[in-house]
């Protein structure tokens, strides 16, 4: 009974043993802390003592806990004190004035924001005479068919076996991007739309995967193109000659006038 009359001595002895065990062998008391937001966390409860042994009331209970972070990883909390008071020990069923989200903000690593790669815009066609061919040509520079009225022009491909896709192929006529494709029944040619109102001569630029592979000019021969600025109905080049052919066909129209001295009209004069 005399032993029970000395409660302070009991507490001092208990504190000495607890601190000694906290630093060496004692693993702590497992507890489940119920948080104010309805979540709970698993912890180990320890008794921490004033290292100077001067004031027992400076002692407190601390908790080593493990929390789940938003990314699914685990974060450790060491020597956490409860907000209720310095000497407070947790009693099962009590609500601790803490929230899991606040603990996550404090102890979890900040999430890394994935940066999506910027989508590169298609390279604009270079001005005529400014581009530099840096890869294997896609076209030979030869035109196999052209019809101004029907609105198409066919180019000969340099290699019919060369792989390509419509997505990475860009063709520009006089700086205007046009739609092109390779016919399934003739892989040797690339057929493109002629833009409405296009005037000859035209500059042809081809890019494959944004790399310039062709840059050449075509004078409009055998396209049936009529230069709106020419009085005789023919397109005229800078040397005064006929750069194209009349919009008519002498084989079908006996009144069609053709300049047979122009090599471009050789097919229409025979």
PDB file of C-alpha atoms in Angstrom:
ATOM      1  CA  UNK A   1       0.000   0.000   0.000  1.00  0.00           C
ATOM      2  CA  UNK A   2       2.911   2.371   0.650  1.00  0.00           C
ATOM      3  CA  UNK A   3       3.981   1.882  -2.934  1.00  0.00           C
ATOM      4  CA  UNK A   4       0.611   3.128  -4.173  1.00  0.00           C
ATOM      5  CA  UNK A   5       0.981   6.288  -2.059  1.00  0.00           C
ATOM      6  CA  UNK A   6       3.934   7.395  -4.186  1.00  0.00           C
ATOM      7  CA  UNK A   7       2.300   7.906  -7.649  1.00  0.00           C
ATOM      8  CA  UNK A   8       4.921  10.443  -8.752  1.00  0.00           C
ATOM      9  CA  UNK A   9       7.703   7.957  -8.117  1.00  0.00           C
ATOM     10  CA  UNK A  10       5.857   5.428 -10.222  1.00  0.00           C
ATOM     11  CA  UNK A  11       5.528   7.882 -13.089  1.00  0.00           C
ATOM     12  CA  UNK A  12       9.212   8.852 -12.916  1.00  0.00           C
ATOM     13  CA  UNK A  13      10.321   5.248 -12.977  1.00  0.00           C
ATOM     14  CA  UNK A  14       7.915   4.491 -15.807  1.00  0.00           C
ATOM     15  CA  UNK A  15       9.208   7.468 -17.785  1.00  0.00           C
ATOM     16  CA  UNK A  16      12.801   6.327 -17.338  1.00  0.00           C
ATOM     17  CA  UNK A  17      12.016   2.819 -18.526  1.00  0.00           C
ATOM     18  CA  UNK A  18       9.882   4.080 -21.451  1.00  0.00           C
ATOM     19  CA  UNK A  19      12.528   6.507 -22.740  1.00  0.00           C
ATOM     20  CA  UNK A  20      15.186   3.836 -22.471  1.00  0.00           C
ATOM     21  CA  UNK A  21      13.020   1.416 -24.440  1.00  0.00           C
ATOM     22  CA  UNK A  22      12.009   4.082 -26.997  1.00  0.00           C
ATOM     23  CA  UNK A  23      15.675   4.494 -27.870  1.00  0.00           C
ATOM     24  CA  UNK A  24      16.538   0.815 -28.055  1.00  0.00           C
ATOM     25  CA  UNK A  25      14.195  -2.154 -27.930  1.00  0.00           C
ATOM     26  CA  UNK A  26      10.607  -1.065 -27.292  1.00  0.00           C
ATOM     27  CA  UNK A  27       8.720  -1.171 -30.631  1.00  0.00           C
ATOM     28  CA  UNK A  28       5.883   1.071 -29.543  1.00  0.00           C
ATOM     29  CA  UNK A  29       2.214   0.327 -28.924  1.00  0.00           C
ATOM     30  CA  UNK A  30       0.152  -0.243 -32.131  1.00  0.00           C
ATOM     31  CA  UNK A  31      -2.863   2.051 -32.293  1.00  0.00           C
ATOM     32  CA  UNK A  32      -5.333   3.080 -34.982  1.00  0.00           C
ATOM     33  CA  UNK A  33      -5.964   6.838 -34.928  1.00  0.00           C
ATOM     34  CA  UNK A  34      -9.459   7.930 -35.998  1.00  0.00           C
ATOM     35  CA  UNK A  35      -9.225  11.249 -37.839  1.00  0.00           C
ATOM     36  CA  UNK A  36     -11.789  14.054 -37.921  1.00  0.00           C
ATOM     37  CA  UNK A  37     -12.579  13.482 -41.610  1.00  0.00           C
ATOM     38  CA  UNK A  38     -13.594   9.848 -41.064  1.00  0.00           C
ATOM     39  CA  UNK A  39     -10.281   8.326 -42.177  1.00  0.00           C
ATOM     40  CA  UNK A  40      -8.002   6.316 -39.916  1.00  0.00           C
ATOM     41  CA  UNK A  41      -4.255   5.665 -39.906  1.00  0.00           C
ATOM     42  CA  UNK A  42      -2.098   2.991 -38.319  1.00  0.00           C
ATOM     43  CA  UNK A  43       0.526   4.206 -35.835  1.00  0.00           C
ATOM     44  CA  UNK A  44       2.902   3.203 -33.056  1.00  0.00           C
ATOM     45  CA  UNK A  45       2.528   5.102 -29.791  1.00  0.00           C
ATOM     46  CA  UNK A  46       5.637   6.123 -27.812  1.00  0.00           C
ATOM     47  CA  UNK A  47       6.178   7.990 -24.560  1.00  0.00           C
ATOM     48  CA  UNK A  48       8.679  10.838 -24.987  1.00  0.00           C
ATOM     49  CA  UNK A  49      10.338  12.278 -21.866  1.00  0.00           C
ATOM     50  CA  UNK A  50      11.995  15.604 -21.139  1.00  0.00           C
ATOM     51  CA  UNK A  51      15.681  14.855 -21.867  1.00  0.00           C
ATOM     52  CA  UNK A  52      16.729  17.074 -18.917  1.00  0.00           C
ATOM     53  CA  UNK A  53      14.538  15.149 -16.471  1.00  0.00           C
ATOM     54  CA  UNK A  54      13.648  18.527 -14.979  1.00  0.00           C
ATOM     55  CA  UNK A  55       9.926  18.569 -15.592  1.00  0.00           C
ATOM     56  CA  UNK A  56       7.779  15.491 -16.025  1.00  0.00           C
ATOM     57  CA  UNK A  57       5.022  17.615 -17.560  1.00  0.00           C
ATOM     58  CA  UNK A  58       7.246  18.357 -20.546  1.00  0.00           C
ATOM     59  CA  UNK A  59       6.850  14.720 -21.450  1.00  0.00           C
ATOM     60  CA  UNK A  60       4.387  13.666 -24.137  1.00  0.00           C
ATOM     61  CA  UNK A  61       3.162  10.843 -26.299  1.00  0.00           C
ATOM     62  CA  UNK A  62       4.307  10.749 -29.931  1.00  0.00           C
ATOM     63  CA  UNK A  63       3.259   8.611 -32.843  1.00  0.00           C
ATOM     64  CA  UNK A  64       5.070   7.030 -35.746  1.00  0.00           C
ATOM     65  CA  UNK A  65       2.469   6.569 -38.499  1.00  0.00           C
ATOM     66  CA  UNK A  66       2.149   5.435 -42.086  1.00  0.00           C
ATOM     67  CA  UNK A  67      -0.252   7.147 -44.508  1.00  0.00           C
ATOM     68  CA  UNK A  68      -1.305   6.350 -48.075  1.00  0.00           C
ATOM     69  CA  UNK A  69      -0.532   9.125 -50.569  1.00  0.00           C
ATOM     70  CA  UNK A  70      -2.794  10.071 -53.505  1.00  0.00           C
ATOM     71  CA  UNK A  71      -0.501   8.208 -55.940  1.00  0.00           C
ATOM     72  CA  UNK A  72      -0.797   4.987 -53.903  1.00  0.00           C
ATOM     73  CA  UNK A  73       2.653   5.218 -52.282  1.00  0.00           C
ATOM     74  CA  UNK A  74       3.225   5.150 -48.531  1.00  0.00           C
ATOM     75  CA  UNK A  75       4.702   8.002 -46.495  1.00  0.00           C
ATOM     76  CA  UNK A  76       6.095   7.751 -42.973  1.00  0.00           C
ATOM     77  CA  UNK A  77       5.405  10.210 -40.191  1.00  0.00           C
ATOM     78  CA  UNK A  78       7.883  10.228 -37.306  1.00  0.00           C
ATOM     79  CA  UNK A  79       7.283  11.494 -33.733  1.00  0.00           C
ATOM     80  CA  UNK A  80       3.946  13.183 -34.492  1.00  0.00           C
ATOM     81  CA  UNK A  81       2.248  14.824 -31.537  1.00  0.00           C
ATOM     82  CA  UNK A  82      -1.533  14.948 -31.284  1.00  0.00           C
ATOM     83  CA  UNK A  83      -3.042  18.443 -31.361  1.00  0.00           C
ATOM     84  CA  UNK A  84      -5.068  17.828 -28.165  1.00  0.00           C
ATOM     85  CA  UNK A  85      -2.170  18.465 -25.758  1.00  0.00           C
ATOM     86  CA  UNK A  86       1.450  17.722 -25.010  1.00  0.00           C
ATOM     87  CA  UNK A  87       0.790  14.957 -22.495  1.00  0.00           C
ATOM     88  CA  UNK A  88      -2.194  13.420 -24.279  1.00  0.00           C
ATOM     89  CA  UNK A  89      -2.328   9.699 -24.969  1.00  0.00           C
ATOM     90  CA  UNK A  90      -4.764   8.330 -27.489  1.00  0.00           C
ATOM     91  CA  UNK A  91      -7.773   6.433 -26.174  1.00  0.00           C
ATOM     92  CA  UNK A  92      -9.492   4.055 -28.570  1.00  0.00           C
ATOM     93  CA  UNK A  93     -12.536   5.668 -30.118  1.00  0.00           C
ATOM     94  CA  UNK A  94     -11.402   9.265 -29.656  1.00  0.00           C
ATOM     95  CA  UNK A  95     -11.419  11.582 -32.649  1.00  0.00           C
ATOM     96  CA  UNK A  96      -8.088  13.193 -33.447  1.00  0.00           C
ATOM     97  CA  UNK A  97      -8.413  16.721 -34.821  1.00  0.00           C
ATOM     98  CA  UNK A  98      -6.431  15.930 -37.960  1.00  0.00           C
ATOM     99  CA  UNK A  99      -7.430  15.308 -41.573  1.00  0.00           C
ATOM    100  CA  UNK A 100      -5.777  12.871 -43.960  1.00  0.00           C
ATOM    101  CA  UNK A 101      -5.595  15.445 -46.771  1.00  0.00           C
ATOM    102  CA  UNK A 102      -3.561  17.817 -44.594  1.00  0.00           C
ATOM    103  CA  UNK A 103      -1.174  15.029 -43.609  1.00  0.00           C
ATOM    104  CA  UNK A 104      -0.772  14.074 -47.266  1.00  0.00           C
ATOM    105  CA  UNK A 105       0.055  17.669 -48.185  1.00  0.00           C
ATOM    106  CA  UNK A 106       2.732  17.743 -45.497  1.00  0.00           C
ATOM    107  CA  UNK A 107       4.339  14.329 -45.872  1.00  0.00           C
ATOM    108  CA  UNK A 108       3.648  13.079 -49.413  1.00  0.00           C
ATOM    109  CA  UNK A 109       5.870  14.021 -52.329  1.00  0.00           C
ATOM    110  CA  UNK A 110       4.441  16.589 -54.703  1.00  0.00           C
ATOM    111  CA  UNK A 111       3.024  14.906 -57.824  1.00  0.00           C
ATOM    112  CA  UNK A 112       4.932  15.497 -61.026  1.00  0.00           C
ATOM    113  CA  UNK A 113       2.815  16.930 -63.791  1.00  0.00           C
ATOM    114  CA  UNK A 114       3.311  15.093 -67.056  1.00  0.00           C
ATOM    115  CA  UNK A 115       3.984  17.537 -69.849  1.00  0.00           C
ATOM    116  CA  UNK A 116       2.513  16.533 -73.164  1.00  0.00           C
ATOM    117  CA  UNK A 117       4.829  17.008 -76.097  1.00  0.00           C
ATOM    118  CA  UNK A 118       3.952  20.049 -78.127  1.00  0.00           C
ATOM    119  CA  UNK A 119       2.308  19.269 -81.453  1.00  0.00           C
ATOM    120  CA  UNK A 120       4.409  20.683 -84.203  1.00  0.00           C
ATOM    121  CA  UNK A 121       2.549  22.585 -86.879  1.00  0.00           C
ATOM    122  CA  UNK A 122       3.243  21.539 -90.484  1.00  0.00           C
ATOM    123  CA  UNK A 123       6.115  23.488 -91.940  1.00  0.00           C
ATOM    124  CA  UNK A 124       4.841  26.169 -94.337  1.00  0.00           C
ATOM    125  CA  UNK A 125       6.001  25.893 -97.956  1.00  0.00           C
ATOM    126  CA  UNK A 126       9.129  27.892 -98.666  1.00  0.00           C
ATOM    127  CA  UNK A 127       9.101  30.615-101.268  1.00  0.00           C
ATOM    128  CA  UNK A 128      10.170  29.624-104.763  1.00  0.00           C
ATOM    129  CA  UNK A 129      13.924  29.659-105.016  1.00  0.00           C
ATOM    130  CA  UNK A 130      14.415  29.680-101.220  1.00  0.00           C
ATOM    131  CA  UNK A 131      14.007  25.967-100.507  1.00  0.00           C
ATOM    132  CA  UNK A 132      16.871  23.511-100.431  1.00  0.00           C
ATOM    133  CA  UNK A 133      16.326  19.880-101.363  1.00  0.00           C
ATOM    134  CA  UNK A 134      17.839  17.838 -98.550  1.00  0.00           C
ATOM    135  CA  UNK A 135      16.582  14.299 -99.152  1.00  0.00           C
ATOM    136  CA  UNK A 136      15.759  11.753-101.873  1.00  0.00           C
ATOM    137  CA  UNK A 137      13.368  13.352-104.420  1.00  0.00           C
ATOM    138  CA  UNK A 138       9.817  12.060-104.389  1.00  0.00           C
ATOM    139  CA  UNK A 139       9.088  13.211-107.965  1.00  0.00           C
ATOM    140  CA  UNK A 140      11.195  13.161-111.126  1.00  0.00           C
ATOM    141  CA  UNK A 141       9.959  16.569-112.260  1.00  0.00           C
ATOM    142  CA  UNK A 142       8.114  15.041-115.236  1.00  0.00           C
ATOM    143  CA  UNK A 143       4.400  15.652-115.711  1.00  0.00           C
ATOM    144  CA  UNK A 144       2.548  12.639-117.146  1.00  0.00           C
ATOM    145  CA  UNK A 145      -0.919  14.233-117.459  1.00  0.00           C
ATOM    146  CA  UNK A 146      -2.491  17.621-116.881  1.00  0.00           C
ATOM    147  CA  UNK A 147      -6.015  18.936-117.427  1.00  0.00           C
ATOM    148  CA  UNK A 148      -6.734  22.518-116.451  1.00  0.00           C
ATOM    149  CA  UNK A 149     -10.505  22.191-116.936  1.00  0.00           C
ATOM    150  CA  UNK A 150     -10.750  18.905-115.042  1.00  0.00           C
ATOM    151  CA  UNK A 151      -8.538  20.386-112.346  1.00  0.00           C
ATOM    152  CA  UNK A 152      -5.808  17.802-111.927  1.00  0.00           C
ATOM    153  CA  UNK A 153      -2.137  17.241-112.670  1.00  0.00           C
ATOM    154  CA  UNK A 154      -0.132  14.000-112.509  1.00  0.00           C
ATOM    155  CA  UNK A 155       3.554  13.856-111.611  1.00  0.00           C
ATOM    156  CA  UNK A 156       5.912  10.959-112.215  1.00  0.00           C
ATOM    157  CA  UNK A 157       7.252   9.432-109.002  1.00  0.00           C
ATOM    158  CA  UNK A 158      10.986   8.916-108.667  1.00  0.00           C
ATOM    159  CA  UNK A 159      10.489   5.513-107.029  1.00  0.00           C
ATOM    160  CA  UNK A 160       7.149   3.713-107.129  1.00  0.00           C
ATOM    161  CA  UNK A 161       8.279   1.485-104.233  1.00  0.00           C
ATOM    162  CA  UNK A 162       9.114   4.407-101.961  1.00  0.00           C
ATOM    163  CA  UNK A 163       6.941   4.281 -98.843  1.00  0.00           C
ATOM    164  CA  UNK A 164       4.922   7.348 -97.919  1.00  0.00           C
ATOM    165  CA  UNK A 165       1.680   8.361 -96.239  1.00  0.00           C
ATOM    166  CA  UNK A 166      -0.777  11.109 -97.100  1.00  0.00           C
ATOM    167  CA  UNK A 167      -0.246  12.527 -93.612  1.00  0.00           C
ATOM    168  CA  UNK A 168       3.476  13.217 -94.017  1.00  0.00           C
ATOM    169  CA  UNK A 169       3.373  14.234 -97.706  1.00  0.00           C
ATOM    170  CA  UNK A 170       2.833  17.906 -98.525  1.00  0.00           C
ATOM    171  CA  UNK A 171       2.650  19.314-102.045  1.00  0.00           C
ATOM    172  CA  UNK A 172       2.367  23.036-102.778  1.00  0.00           C
ATOM    173  CA  UNK A 173       1.674  24.621-106.148  1.00  0.00           C
ATOM    174  CA  UNK A 174       2.617  28.305-106.196  1.00  0.00           C
ATOM    175  CA  UNK A 175       2.746  28.260-102.370  1.00  0.00           C
ATOM    176  CA  UNK A 176      -0.747  26.774-102.131  1.00  0.00           C
ATOM    177  CA  UNK A 177      -1.025  23.348-100.496  1.00  0.00           C
ATOM    178  CA  UNK A 178      -3.027  20.892-102.597  1.00  0.00           C
ATOM    179  CA  UNK A 179      -4.518  17.450-102.033  1.00  0.00           C
ATOM    180  CA  UNK A 180      -2.598  14.596-103.659  1.00  0.00           C
ATOM    181  CA  UNK A 181      -2.648  10.822-103.780  1.00  0.00           C
ATOM    182  CA  UNK A 182      -1.214   7.805-105.579  1.00  0.00           C
ATOM    183  CA  UNK A 183      -3.844   5.918-107.627  1.00  0.00           C
ATOM    184  CA  UNK A 184      -4.113   2.255-106.692  1.00  0.00           C
ATOM    185  CA  UNK A 185      -3.983   1.269-110.357  1.00  0.00           C
ATOM    186  CA  UNK A 186      -0.899   3.363-111.160  1.00  0.00           C
ATOM    187  CA  UNK A 187       1.713   3.591-108.417  1.00  0.00           C
ATOM    188  CA  UNK A 188       4.129   5.381-110.743  1.00  0.00           C
ATOM    189  CA  UNK A 189       2.311   8.716-110.507  1.00  0.00           C
ATOM    190  CA  UNK A 190       1.225  11.221-107.895  1.00  0.00           C
ATOM    191  CA  UNK A 191      -2.083  12.852-108.835  1.00  0.00           C
ATOM    192  CA  UNK A 192      -2.824  16.300-107.373  1.00  0.00           C
ATOM    193  CA  UNK A 193      -5.684  18.773-107.563  1.00  0.00           C
ATOM    194  CA  UNK A 194      -5.098  22.003-109.444  1.00  0.00           C
ATOM    195  CA  UNK A 195      -6.239  24.947-107.317  1.00  0.00           C
ATOM    196  CA  UNK A 196      -9.089  26.967-108.750  1.00  0.00           C
ATOM    197  CA  UNK A 197      -7.771  29.926-110.690  1.00  0.00           C
ATOM    198  CA  UNK A 198      -4.169  28.702-110.722  1.00  0.00           C
ATOM    199  CA  UNK A 199      -1.956  30.400-113.317  1.00  0.00           C
ATOM    200  CA  UNK A 200       1.039  28.937-115.096  1.00  0.00           C
ATOM    201  CA  UNK A 201       3.945  28.598-114.845  1.00  0.00           C
ATOM    202  CA  UNK A 202       3.666  26.921-111.453  1.00  0.00           C
ATOM    203  CA  UNK A 203       6.304  26.212-108.845  1.00  0.00           C
ATOM    204  CA  UNK A 204       6.062  22.678-107.444  1.00  0.00           C
ATOM    205  CA  UNK A 205       7.368  22.000-103.938  1.00  0.00           C
ATOM    206  CA  UNK A 206       7.194  18.652-102.165  1.00  0.00           C
ATOM    207  CA  UNK A 207       7.894  17.908 -98.513  1.00  0.00           C
ATOM    208  CA  UNK A 208       8.039  14.439 -96.941  1.00  0.00           C
ATOM    209  CA  UNK A 209       7.894  14.441 -93.149  1.00  0.00           C
ATOM    210  CA  UNK A 210       8.538  18.220 -93.256  1.00  0.00           C
ATOM    211  CA  UNK A 211      11.738  17.732 -95.273  1.00  0.00           C
ATOM    212  CA  UNK A 212      11.948  19.464 -98.656  1.00  0.00           C
ATOM    213  CA  UNK A 213      12.545  16.847-101.373  1.00  0.00           C
ATOM    214  CA  UNK A 214      11.417  18.608-104.601  1.00  0.00           C
ATOM    215  CA  UNK A 215      11.392  22.146-105.942  1.00  0.00           C
ATOM    216  CA  UNK A 216      10.851  22.676-109.679  1.00  0.00           C
ATOM    217  CA  UNK A 217       8.702  24.632-112.148  1.00  0.00           C
ATOM    218  CA  UNK A 218       6.233  23.600-114.837  1.00  0.00           C
ATOM    219  CA  UNK A 219       5.164  25.939-117.657  1.00  0.00           C
ATOM    220  CA  UNK A 220       1.684  24.494-118.134  1.00  0.00           C
ATOM    221  CA  UNK A 221       2.334  22.732-121.441  1.00  0.00           C
ATOM    222  CA  UNK A 222      -0.494  20.400-122.597  1.00  0.00           C
ATOM    223  CA  UNK A 223      -2.672  21.466-119.649  1.00  0.00           C
ATOM    224  CA  UNK A 224      -5.250  23.240-121.839  1.00  0.00           C
ATOM    225  CA  UNK A 225      -4.545  26.403-119.840  1.00  0.00           C
ATOM    226  CA  UNK A 226      -5.646  29.767-121.196  1.00  0.00           C
ATOM    227  CA  UNK A 227      -3.793  32.760-119.813  1.00  0.00           C
ATOM    228  CA  UNK A 228      -6.453  35.385-118.953  1.00  0.00           C
ATOM    229  CA  UNK A 229      -3.944  38.122-119.784  1.00  0.00           C
ATOM    230  CA  UNK A 230      -3.122  36.804-123.246  1.00  0.00           C
ATOM    231  CA  UNK A 231      -5.109  38.258-126.163  1.00  0.00           C
ATOM    232  CA  UNK A 232      -4.679  35.201-128.418  1.00  0.00           C
ATOM    233  CA  UNK A 233      -5.786  32.724-125.835  1.00  0.00           C
ATOM    234  CA  UNK A 234      -2.313  31.292-125.196  1.00  0.00           C
ATOM    235  CA  UNK A 235      -0.208  31.619-122.076  1.00  0.00           C
ATOM    236  CA  UNK A 236       2.873  33.663-122.813  1.00  0.00           C
ATOM    237  CA  UNK A 237       6.273  33.199-121.197  1.00  0.00           C
ATOM    238  CA  UNK A 238       8.760  35.960-120.418  1.00  0.00           C
ATOM    239  CA  UNK A 239      10.481  35.444-123.834  1.00  0.00           C
ATOM    240  CA  UNK A 240       7.288  36.182-125.748  1.00  0.00           C
ATOM    241  CA  UNK A 241       6.664  32.577-126.780  1.00  0.00           C
ATOM    242  CA  UNK A 242       3.726  30.390-125.972  1.00  0.00           C
ATOM    243  CA  UNK A 243       4.221  28.841-122.573  1.00  0.00           C
ATOM    244  CA  UNK A 244       1.075  26.691-122.762  1.00  0.00           C
ATOM    245  CA  UNK A 245      -1.536  25.553-125.213  1.00  0.00           C
ATOM    246  CA  UNK A 246      -4.975  26.870-126.138  1.00  0.00           C
ATOM    247  CA  UNK A 247      -7.947  25.746-124.162  1.00  0.00           C
ATOM    248  CA  UNK A 248      -9.231  24.026-127.311  1.00  0.00           C
ATOM    249  CA  UNK A 249      -8.181  20.754-129.008  1.00  0.00           C
ATOM    250  CA  UNK A 250      -7.557  20.933-132.795  1.00  0.00           C
ATOM    251  CA  UNK A 251      -8.386  17.241-133.111  1.00  0.00           C
ATOM    252  CA  UNK A 252     -11.902  18.005-131.940  1.00  0.00           C
ATOM    253  CA  UNK A 253     -12.309  21.627-133.037  1.00  0.00           C
ATOM    254  CA  UNK A 254     -11.225  22.446-136.619  1.00  0.00           C
ATOM    255  CA  UNK A 255     -11.334  26.146-135.784  1.00  0.00           C
ATOM    256  CA  UNK A 256      -8.802  25.718-132.954  1.00  0.00           C
ATOM    257  CA  UNK A 257      -5.627  27.680-133.709  1.00  0.00           C
ATOM    258  CA  UNK A 258      -2.408  26.048-132.466  1.00  0.00           C
ATOM    259  CA  UNK A 259       1.155  27.317-132.645  1.00  0.00           C
ATOM    260  CA  UNK A 260       2.865  24.216-134.036  1.00  0.00           C
ATOM    261  CA  UNK A 261       6.271  25.880-133.792  1.00  0.00           C
ATOM    262  CA  UNK A 262       6.047  25.513-130.035  1.00  0.00           C
ATOM    263  CA  UNK A 263       7.501  22.120-128.967  1.00  0.00           C
ATOM    264  CA  UNK A 264       4.945  22.050-126.190  1.00  0.00           C
ATOM    265  CA  UNK A 265       2.181  21.599-128.793  1.00  0.00           C
ATOM    266  CA  UNK A 266       3.771  18.670-130.623  1.00  0.00           C
ATOM    267  CA  UNK A 267       1.021  16.282-129.534  1.00  0.00           C
ATOM    268  CA  UNK A 268      -1.690  18.627-130.781  1.00  0.00           C
ATOM    269  CA  UNK A 269      -0.112  19.208-134.205  1.00  0.00           C
ATOM    270  CA  UNK A 270       0.042  15.553-135.304  1.00  0.00           C
TER     271      UNK A 270
END
